[in-house]
């Protein structure tokens, strides 16, 4: 009799930690919570990667053409300079140069949106739409993917509502002094 009790006690002692280990995670364990993946689209192949790419619609309200600001992150294995963004929606395609220089450093994530680097105006960029966006670099590399246009909510408060101010060239012109006596 004693040996059955001893075996049962040993089995209970060995099995208890495994059976009770989930109790310590409480009701907030990730397995009990729904997970909402990011709204934006990802492109993880090719020379330019795009992470959580989307357009945030801007509230025009006064009859102006709808506008949106690109929000997302770009990554490249080599230094790149993004020179243009093209947006295709249905049969309409429009190209937009960046409002601020977009220099990608090798293997360094570049976040876009807070400065309004890509601000677009098109009839078809309203919340709920899905558009094809194409990034073009100075070296000829291209990244293209479909991204959603989302409504501006509190979550997108840090995304610019206006385009970034274009950086003006600060060229200095040398003036030639007239020789003395003339």
PDB file of C-alpha atoms in Angstrom:
ATOM      1  CA  UNK A   1       0.000   0.000   0.000  1.00  0.00           C
ATOM      2  CA  UNK A   2       2.735   2.370   0.915  1.00  0.00           C
ATOM      3  CA  UNK A   3       4.449   2.005  -2.448  1.00  0.00           C
ATOM      4  CA  UNK A   4       1.272   2.979  -4.364  1.00  0.00           C
ATOM      5  CA  UNK A   5       0.961   6.134  -2.292  1.00  0.00           C
ATOM      6  CA  UNK A   6       4.629   6.934  -2.799  1.00  0.00           C
ATOM      7  CA  UNK A   7       4.370   6.462  -6.568  1.00  0.00           C
ATOM      8  CA  UNK A   8       1.196   8.607  -6.699  1.00  0.00           C
ATOM      9  CA  UNK A   9       2.872  11.365  -4.648  1.00  0.00           C
ATOM     10  CA  UNK A  10       5.951  11.337  -6.882  1.00  0.00           C
ATOM     11  CA  UNK A  11       3.786  11.411 -10.053  1.00  0.00           C
ATOM     12  CA  UNK A  12       1.725  14.314  -8.665  1.00  0.00           C
ATOM     13  CA  UNK A  13       4.882  16.216  -7.692  1.00  0.00           C
ATOM     14  CA  UNK A  14       6.361  15.761 -11.182  1.00  0.00           C
ATOM     15  CA  UNK A  15       3.130  16.561 -13.088  1.00  0.00           C
ATOM     16  CA  UNK A  16       1.908  19.508 -10.971  1.00  0.00           C
ATOM     17  CA  UNK A  17       4.346  22.133 -12.288  1.00  0.00           C
ATOM     18  CA  UNK A  18       3.360  21.363 -15.872  1.00  0.00           C
ATOM     19  CA  UNK A  19      -0.348  21.335 -15.118  1.00  0.00           C
ATOM     20  CA  UNK A  20      -0.275  24.546 -13.086  1.00  0.00           C
ATOM     21  CA  UNK A  21       2.305  26.536 -15.099  1.00  0.00           C
ATOM     22  CA  UNK A  22      -0.365  28.276 -17.210  1.00  0.00           C
ATOM     23  CA  UNK A  23      -2.111  29.608 -14.099  1.00  0.00           C
ATOM     24  CA  UNK A  24       0.641  32.161 -13.517  1.00  0.00           C
ATOM     25  CA  UNK A  25      -0.077  33.992 -16.758  1.00  0.00           C
ATOM     26  CA  UNK A  26      -3.533  35.119 -15.544  1.00  0.00           C
ATOM     27  CA  UNK A  27      -6.330  36.104 -17.889  1.00  0.00           C
ATOM     28  CA  UNK A  28      -4.161  38.581 -19.823  1.00  0.00           C
ATOM     29  CA  UNK A  29      -2.130  35.871 -21.491  1.00  0.00           C
ATOM     30  CA  UNK A  30      -1.649  36.529 -25.191  1.00  0.00           C
ATOM     31  CA  UNK A  31      -3.476  33.331 -26.059  1.00  0.00           C
ATOM     32  CA  UNK A  32      -6.629  34.889 -24.573  1.00  0.00           C
ATOM     33  CA  UNK A  33      -6.228  38.251 -26.349  1.00  0.00           C
ATOM     34  CA  UNK A  34      -7.114  39.025 -29.933  1.00  0.00           C
ATOM     35  CA  UNK A  35      -4.239  40.330 -32.021  1.00  0.00           C
ATOM     36  CA  UNK A  36      -4.798  43.013 -34.622  1.00  0.00           C
ATOM     37  CA  UNK A  37      -1.977  43.062 -37.121  1.00  0.00           C
ATOM     38  CA  UNK A  38      -0.794  46.410 -38.501  1.00  0.00           C
ATOM     39  CA  UNK A  39      -3.151  48.045 -40.990  1.00  0.00           C
ATOM     40  CA  UNK A  40      -0.460  48.883 -43.551  1.00  0.00           C
ATOM     41  CA  UNK A  41       1.115  46.719 -46.223  1.00  0.00           C
ATOM     42  CA  UNK A  42       4.592  45.204 -46.239  1.00  0.00           C
ATOM     43  CA  UNK A  43       7.011  44.470 -49.069  1.00  0.00           C
ATOM     44  CA  UNK A  44       9.988  42.395 -47.925  1.00  0.00           C
ATOM     45  CA  UNK A  45      11.557  41.486 -51.259  1.00  0.00           C
ATOM     46  CA  UNK A  46      13.605  43.432 -53.763  1.00  0.00           C
ATOM     47  CA  UNK A  47      16.082  46.278 -53.309  1.00  0.00           C
ATOM     48  CA  UNK A  48      13.713  48.528 -51.314  1.00  0.00           C
ATOM     49  CA  UNK A  49      11.571  47.117 -48.505  1.00  0.00           C
ATOM     50  CA  UNK A  50       8.395  48.836 -47.304  1.00  0.00           C
ATOM     51  CA  UNK A  51       6.950  48.261 -43.827  1.00  0.00           C
ATOM     52  CA  UNK A  52       3.418  49.184 -42.708  1.00  0.00           C
ATOM     53  CA  UNK A  53       2.868  51.352 -45.787  1.00  0.00           C
ATOM     54  CA  UNK A  54      -0.423  53.241 -45.971  1.00  0.00           C
ATOM     55  CA  UNK A  55      -1.894  56.635 -46.812  1.00  0.00           C
ATOM     56  CA  UNK A  56      -3.623  58.669 -44.122  1.00  0.00           C
ATOM     57  CA  UNK A  57      -6.459  60.742 -45.600  1.00  0.00           C
ATOM     58  CA  UNK A  58      -6.432  64.429 -44.776  1.00  0.00           C
ATOM     59  CA  UNK A  59      -9.671  66.194 -43.882  1.00  0.00           C
ATOM     60  CA  UNK A  60     -10.221  68.730 -46.654  1.00  0.00           C
ATOM     61  CA  UNK A  61     -13.742  69.772 -45.704  1.00  0.00           C
ATOM     62  CA  UNK A  62     -13.845  72.805 -48.012  1.00  0.00           C
ATOM     63  CA  UNK A  63     -14.359  71.176 -51.400  1.00  0.00           C
ATOM     64  CA  UNK A  64     -10.665  70.828 -52.230  1.00  0.00           C
ATOM     65  CA  UNK A  65      -9.324  67.762 -54.000  1.00  0.00           C
ATOM     66  CA  UNK A  66      -8.802  64.892 -51.518  1.00  0.00           C
ATOM     67  CA  UNK A  67      -5.268  64.518 -50.225  1.00  0.00           C
ATOM     68  CA  UNK A  68      -3.375  61.933 -48.216  1.00  0.00           C
ATOM     69  CA  UNK A  69       0.035  61.568 -46.599  1.00  0.00           C
ATOM     70  CA  UNK A  70       2.141  58.425 -46.928  1.00  0.00           C
ATOM     71  CA  UNK A  71       3.057  56.791 -43.626  1.00  0.00           C
ATOM     72  CA  UNK A  72       5.403  53.831 -43.321  1.00  0.00           C
ATOM     73  CA  UNK A  73       9.058  52.863 -43.258  1.00  0.00           C
ATOM     74  CA  UNK A  74      11.600  52.097 -45.967  1.00  0.00           C
ATOM     75  CA  UNK A  75      14.694  49.918 -45.765  1.00  0.00           C
ATOM     76  CA  UNK A  76      17.435  49.216 -48.281  1.00  0.00           C
ATOM     77  CA  UNK A  77      20.596  47.101 -48.179  1.00  0.00           C
ATOM     78  CA  UNK A  78      22.442  49.814 -50.110  1.00  0.00           C
ATOM     79  CA  UNK A  79      22.305  53.619 -49.916  1.00  0.00           C
ATOM     80  CA  UNK A  80      19.399  54.881 -52.034  1.00  0.00           C
ATOM     81  CA  UNK A  81      17.836  58.233 -52.863  1.00  0.00           C
ATOM     82  CA  UNK A  82      14.078  58.073 -53.434  1.00  0.00           C
ATOM     83  CA  UNK A  83      13.219  60.510 -56.207  1.00  0.00           C
ATOM     84  CA  UNK A  84       9.566  59.776 -56.959  1.00  0.00           C
ATOM     85  CA  UNK A  85       6.412  58.075 -55.787  1.00  0.00           C
ATOM     86  CA  UNK A  86       3.717  57.000 -58.252  1.00  0.00           C
ATOM     87  CA  UNK A  87       0.176  56.199 -57.185  1.00  0.00           C
ATOM     88  CA  UNK A  88      -2.246  54.157 -59.291  1.00  0.00           C
ATOM     89  CA  UNK A  89      -5.920  53.956 -58.445  1.00  0.00           C
ATOM     90  CA  UNK A  90      -8.170  52.366 -61.038  1.00  0.00           C
ATOM     91  CA  UNK A  91      -7.234  53.869 -64.409  1.00  0.00           C
ATOM     92  CA  UNK A  92      -5.589  56.943 -62.860  1.00  0.00           C
ATOM     93  CA  UNK A  93      -1.839  57.168 -62.244  1.00  0.00           C
ATOM     94  CA  UNK A  94      -0.075  60.208 -60.831  1.00  0.00           C
ATOM     95  CA  UNK A  95       3.564  60.800 -59.895  1.00  0.00           C
ATOM     96  CA  UNK A  96       4.744  62.867 -56.962  1.00  0.00           C
ATOM     97  CA  UNK A  97       8.288  63.953 -56.135  1.00  0.00           C
ATOM     98  CA  UNK A  98       9.170  63.936 -52.425  1.00  0.00           C
ATOM     99  CA  UNK A  99       8.680  67.228 -50.615  1.00  0.00           C
ATOM    100  CA  UNK A 100      11.775  66.567 -48.538  1.00  0.00           C
ATOM    101  CA  UNK A 101      14.886  64.615 -49.586  1.00  0.00           C
ATOM    102  CA  UNK A 102      14.593  60.908 -48.842  1.00  0.00           C
ATOM    103  CA  UNK A 103      18.031  59.419 -48.425  1.00  0.00           C
ATOM    104  CA  UNK A 104      18.095  55.782 -47.350  1.00  0.00           C
ATOM    105  CA  UNK A 105      21.216  54.645 -45.535  1.00  0.00           C
ATOM    106  CA  UNK A 106      22.292  51.038 -45.906  1.00  0.00           C
ATOM    107  CA  UNK A 107      20.396  48.737 -43.501  1.00  0.00           C
ATOM    108  CA  UNK A 108      18.862  51.638 -41.552  1.00  0.00           C
ATOM    109  CA  UNK A 109      15.074  51.930 -41.293  1.00  0.00           C
ATOM    110  CA  UNK A 110      13.741  55.312 -42.491  1.00  0.00           C
ATOM    111  CA  UNK A 111      10.328  56.260 -41.108  1.00  0.00           C
ATOM    112  CA  UNK A 112       8.142  58.501 -43.281  1.00  0.00           C
ATOM    113  CA  UNK A 113       4.974  60.442 -42.533  1.00  0.00           C
ATOM    114  CA  UNK A 114       5.644  62.810 -39.662  1.00  0.00           C
ATOM    115  CA  UNK A 115       7.295  65.334 -41.982  1.00  0.00           C
ATOM    116  CA  UNK A 116       4.881  64.900 -44.915  1.00  0.00           C
ATOM    117  CA  UNK A 117       7.531  63.681 -47.362  1.00  0.00           C
ATOM    118  CA  UNK A 118       4.933  62.199 -49.715  1.00  0.00           C
ATOM    119  CA  UNK A 119       1.774  64.298 -49.778  1.00  0.00           C
ATOM    120  CA  UNK A 120      -0.556  63.428 -52.664  1.00  0.00           C
ATOM    121  CA  UNK A 121      -3.728  64.938 -54.094  1.00  0.00           C
ATOM    122  CA  UNK A 122      -6.008  62.683 -56.137  1.00  0.00           C
ATOM    123  CA  UNK A 123      -9.770  62.229 -56.453  1.00  0.00           C
ATOM    124  CA  UNK A 124      -9.495  58.547 -55.508  1.00  0.00           C
ATOM    125  CA  UNK A 125      -7.528  58.783 -52.238  1.00  0.00           C
ATOM    126  CA  UNK A 126     -10.420  58.538 -49.834  1.00  0.00           C
ATOM    127  CA  UNK A 127     -10.614  56.275 -46.772  1.00  0.00           C
ATOM    128  CA  UNK A 128     -11.349  52.674 -47.695  1.00  0.00           C
ATOM    129  CA  UNK A 129      -9.584  52.824 -51.048  1.00  0.00           C
ATOM    130  CA  UNK A 130      -6.619  50.616 -51.923  1.00  0.00           C
ATOM    131  CA  UNK A 131      -4.007  52.130 -54.230  1.00  0.00           C
ATOM    132  CA  UNK A 132      -0.818  50.825 -55.813  1.00  0.00           C
ATOM    133  CA  UNK A 133       2.216  52.819 -54.760  1.00  0.00           C
ATOM    134  CA  UNK A 134       5.587  52.658 -56.505  1.00  0.00           C
ATOM    135  CA  UNK A 135       8.801  54.098 -55.072  1.00  0.00           C
ATOM    136  CA  UNK A 136      11.539  54.933 -57.577  1.00  0.00           C
ATOM    137  CA  UNK A 137      15.166  55.529 -56.631  1.00  0.00           C
ATOM    138  CA  UNK A 138      17.855  57.512 -58.436  1.00  0.00           C
ATOM    139  CA  UNK A 139      19.665  54.243 -59.189  1.00  0.00           C
ATOM    140  CA  UNK A 140      16.602  52.868 -61.004  1.00  0.00           C
ATOM    141  CA  UNK A 141      15.440  50.499 -58.265  1.00  0.00           C
ATOM    142  CA  UNK A 142      11.672  50.225 -57.859  1.00  0.00           C
ATOM    143  CA  UNK A 143       9.401  48.961 -55.075  1.00  0.00           C
ATOM    144  CA  UNK A 144       5.683  48.551 -55.800  1.00  0.00           C
ATOM    145  CA  UNK A 145       2.843  47.368 -53.567  1.00  0.00           C
ATOM    146  CA  UNK A 146      -0.834  47.914 -52.788  1.00  0.00           C
ATOM    147  CA  UNK A 147      -1.543  50.021 -49.702  1.00  0.00           C
ATOM    148  CA  UNK A 148      -4.781  51.092 -48.013  1.00  0.00           C
ATOM    149  CA  UNK A 149      -6.003  54.651 -47.544  1.00  0.00           C
ATOM    150  CA  UNK A 150      -7.149  55.007 -43.937  1.00  0.00           C
ATOM    151  CA  UNK A 151      -9.215  57.602 -42.137  1.00  0.00           C
ATOM    152  CA  UNK A 152      -7.308  60.086 -39.990  1.00  0.00           C
ATOM    153  CA  UNK A 153      -7.873  59.055 -36.384  1.00  0.00           C
ATOM    154  CA  UNK A 154      -6.119  59.677 -33.081  1.00  0.00           C
ATOM    155  CA  UNK A 155      -3.785  56.810 -33.945  1.00  0.00           C
ATOM    156  CA  UNK A 156      -2.419  58.802 -36.914  1.00  0.00           C
ATOM    157  CA  UNK A 157      -2.130  62.148 -35.127  1.00  0.00           C
ATOM    158  CA  UNK A 158       1.646  62.255 -35.757  1.00  0.00           C
ATOM    159  CA  UNK A 159       1.271  61.937 -39.537  1.00  0.00           C
ATOM    160  CA  UNK A 160       1.600  65.334 -41.248  1.00  0.00           C
ATOM    161  CA  UNK A 161      -1.544  66.939 -42.652  1.00  0.00           C
ATOM    162  CA  UNK A 162       0.412  69.216 -44.996  1.00  0.00           C
ATOM    163  CA  UNK A 163       3.413  68.626 -47.223  1.00  0.00           C
ATOM    164  CA  UNK A 164       6.866  69.245 -45.896  1.00  0.00           C
ATOM    165  CA  UNK A 165       8.359  72.542 -46.935  1.00  0.00           C
ATOM    166  CA  UNK A 166      10.644  72.093 -49.898  1.00  0.00           C
ATOM    167  CA  UNK A 167      14.233  72.775 -49.023  1.00  0.00           C
ATOM    168  CA  UNK A 168      15.433  75.638 -51.127  1.00  0.00           C
ATOM    169  CA  UNK A 169      18.852  75.605 -52.663  1.00  0.00           C
ATOM    170  CA  UNK A 170      21.297  77.777 -50.783  1.00  0.00           C
ATOM    171  CA  UNK A 171      23.741  78.512 -53.566  1.00  0.00           C
ATOM    172  CA  UNK A 172      26.116  81.369 -53.017  1.00  0.00           C
ATOM    173  CA  UNK A 173      27.042  83.384 -56.004  1.00  0.00           C
ATOM    174  CA  UNK A 174      30.490  84.881 -56.121  1.00  0.00           C
ATOM    175  CA  UNK A 175      30.578  88.375 -57.492  1.00  0.00           C
ATOM    176  CA  UNK A 176      33.605  89.543 -59.288  1.00  0.00           C
ATOM    177  CA  UNK A 177      34.950  92.818 -58.002  1.00  0.00           C
ATOM    178  CA  UNK A 178      35.562  95.429 -60.666  1.00  0.00           C
ATOM    179  CA  UNK A 179      39.228  96.282 -61.002  1.00  0.00           C
ATOM    180  CA  UNK A 180      40.154  99.540 -59.330  1.00  0.00           C
ATOM    181  CA  UNK A 181      40.172 102.593 -61.486  1.00  0.00           C
ATOM    182  CA  UNK A 182      37.296 101.588 -63.737  1.00  0.00           C
TER     183      UNK A 182
END
